Coordinates of C-alpha atoms in Angstrom, one line a residue:
M1 CA 56.6 -40.6 182.5
A2 CA 59.1 -42.5 184.5
A3 CA 56.2 -45.2 184.9
L4 CA 55.9 -45.6 181.4
D5 CA 59.6 -45.3 180.6
H6 CA 59.9 -48.5 182.9
S7 CA 56.4 -50.0 182.2
R8 CA 55.9 -53.3 180.6
A9 CA 52.3 -52.4 179.8
A10 CA 50.9 -53.1 176.5
A11 CA 47.8 -51.3 176.7
I12 CA 46.3 -47.7 178.1
T13 CA 42.6 -47.3 178.8
L14 CA 41.5 -44.0 177.7
Q15 CA 38.3 -42.2 179.1
T16 CA 36.3 -40.3 176.9
D17 CA 33.7 -37.6 177.9
T18 CA 31.1 -39.9 178.1
D19 CA 32.6 -41.6 180.8
E20 CA 33.4 -44.7 178.5
Q21 CA 36.8 -46.5 179.3
P22 CA 38.2 -47.6 175.9
T23 CA 41.2 -49.8 176.1
V24 CA 44.1 -49.4 173.5
E25 CA 46.5 -52.0 172.8
L26 CA 50.0 -50.2 172.1
P27 CA 54.1 -51.8 172.1
P28 CA 55.8 -50.0 174.7
A29 CA 57.8 -48.4 172.8
A30 CA 54.8 -46.3 171.4
L31 CA 53.6 -45.5 175.1
K32 CA 57.2 -44.0 176.0
V33 CA 56.8 -41.7 172.9
I34 CA 53.2 -40.8 174.3
G35 CA 54.7 -40.2 177.7
Q36 CA 57.5 -38.0 176.1
L37 CA 55.1 -35.9 174.0
L38 CA 52.5 -35.6 177.0
G39 CA 55.6 -34.4 179.1
E40 CA 56.3 -32.1 176.5
M41 CA 52.9 -30.8 175.9
S42 CA 52.8 -30.3 180.0
E43 CA 55.6 -28.2 179.9
G44 CA 53.9 -25.8 176.9
R45 CA 56.6 -26.7 174.6
A46 CA 55.2 -27.1 170.4
V47 CA 55.4 -30.6 169.5
T48 CA 55.3 -31.9 165.5
L49 CA 55.3 -35.5 164.4
M50 CA 56.4 -36.3 161.4
P51 CA 57.6 -39.6 159.4
S52 CA 60.8 -39.9 159.2
Q53 CA 60.9 -40.5 155.4
Q54 CA 59.5 -36.7 155.1
E55 CA 61.0 -34.1 152.8
M56 CA 60.7 -30.4 153.4
T57 CA 61.2 -27.4 151.0
T58 CA 64.6 -25.7 151.8
V59 CA 62.1 -23.2 153.4
Q60 CA 61.0 -25.7 156.0
A61 CA 64.4 -27.0 156.2
A62 CA 65.3 -23.3 157.5
N63 CA 62.8 -22.7 159.5
F64 CA 63.1 -26.0 161.5
L65 CA 67.0 -24.9 161.9
N66 CA 66.1 -21.5 162.9
V67 CA 68.6 -20.2 160.0
S68 CA 67.8 -18.4 156.7
R69 CA 66.7 -19.9 153.5
P70 CA 69.9 -18.6 151.5
F71 CA 72.2 -20.4 154.7
V72 CA 70.5 -23.5 154.1
I73 CA 70.8 -23.3 149.9
K74 CA 74.6 -22.3 150.3
E75 CA 75.1 -25.6 152.9
I76 CA 73.4 -27.7 150.1
E77 CA 76.0 -26.4 147.5
K78 CA 78.9 -27.0 149.6
G79 CA 77.7 -30.6 150.1
Q80 CA 77.0 -30.3 153.7
L81 CA 73.5 -30.9 153.5
P82 CA 72.0 -33.8 150.9
C83 CA 68.6 -32.8 148.8
R84 CA 67.2 -33.9 145.9
K85 CA 66.0 -32.0 143.1
V86 CA 62.0 -32.2 142.2
G87 CA 62.2 -30.1 138.5
S88 CA 64.0 -27.2 140.1
H89 CA 62.9 -27.7 143.7
R90 CA 64.9 -29.0 146.2
R91 CA 63.8 -31.1 149.0
V92 CA 65.7 -32.1 152.0
A93 CA 65.2 -35.5 153.8
F94 CA 63.9 -34.9 157.3
D95 CA 67.1 -37.5 158.7
D96 CA 69.0 -35.8 156.8
L97 CA 68.0 -32.3 158.4
V98 CA 68.2 -33.8 161.6
A99 CA 71.5 -35.3 161.4
Y100 CA 72.4 -31.9 160.2
A101 CA 71.4 -30.1 162.9
K102 CA 73.1 -32.5 164.8
Q103 CA 76.7 -31.8 163.7
M104 CA 75.8 -28.4 163.6
R105 CA 75.3 -28.5 167.5
E106 CA 78.2 -30.7 167.8
G107 CA 80.3 -28.0 165.9
Q108 CA 78.9 -25.1 168.4
N109 CA 79.3 -26.8 171.8
V110 CA 83.2 -27.8 170.7
A111 CA 83.3 -24.0 169.4
L112 CA 81.8 -23.0 173.0
E113 CA 84.3 -24.8 175.0
R114 CA 87.3 -23.7 172.5
M115 CA 86.4 -20.0 173.8
A116 CA 85.8 -21.4 177.2
E117 CA 89.2 -22.7 177.5
N118 CA 90.7 -19.2 175.6
E119 CA 88.9 -17.3 178.4
R120 CA 90.4 -19.8 181.3
E121 CA 94.0 -19.3 180.1
L122 CA 93.7 -15.6 179.7
G123 CA 92.4 -15.7 183.1
L124 CA 89.4 -14.1 182.0
D125 CA 87.2 -16.4 184.1
D126 CA 86.6 -14.9 187.5

């Protein structure tokens, strides 16, 4: 991974089952992404590639956020999570979902820090 991060290479060489070694030319940014994907996969993590313009159903959005579908609907209705309507169905843009997830994590981190500070003030951090 480190080699790909600092590489200025524009190609990688693949080895097929028949020992052919075709060269594939790629931009350095693509090589970095491939390195990150391989790193995640080597640690047993699931990886999903999705176009940033992709839209998701409320069920898919809930699964992505690891929350319930009713929670997603409430967040949409409160204006916290943008969506568009397709007939009577809601669609959430993946970019909006990622931004919401980041905002949610930041809020959680602030709350945890506040709890830790309260614990320190009360002398419970022994």
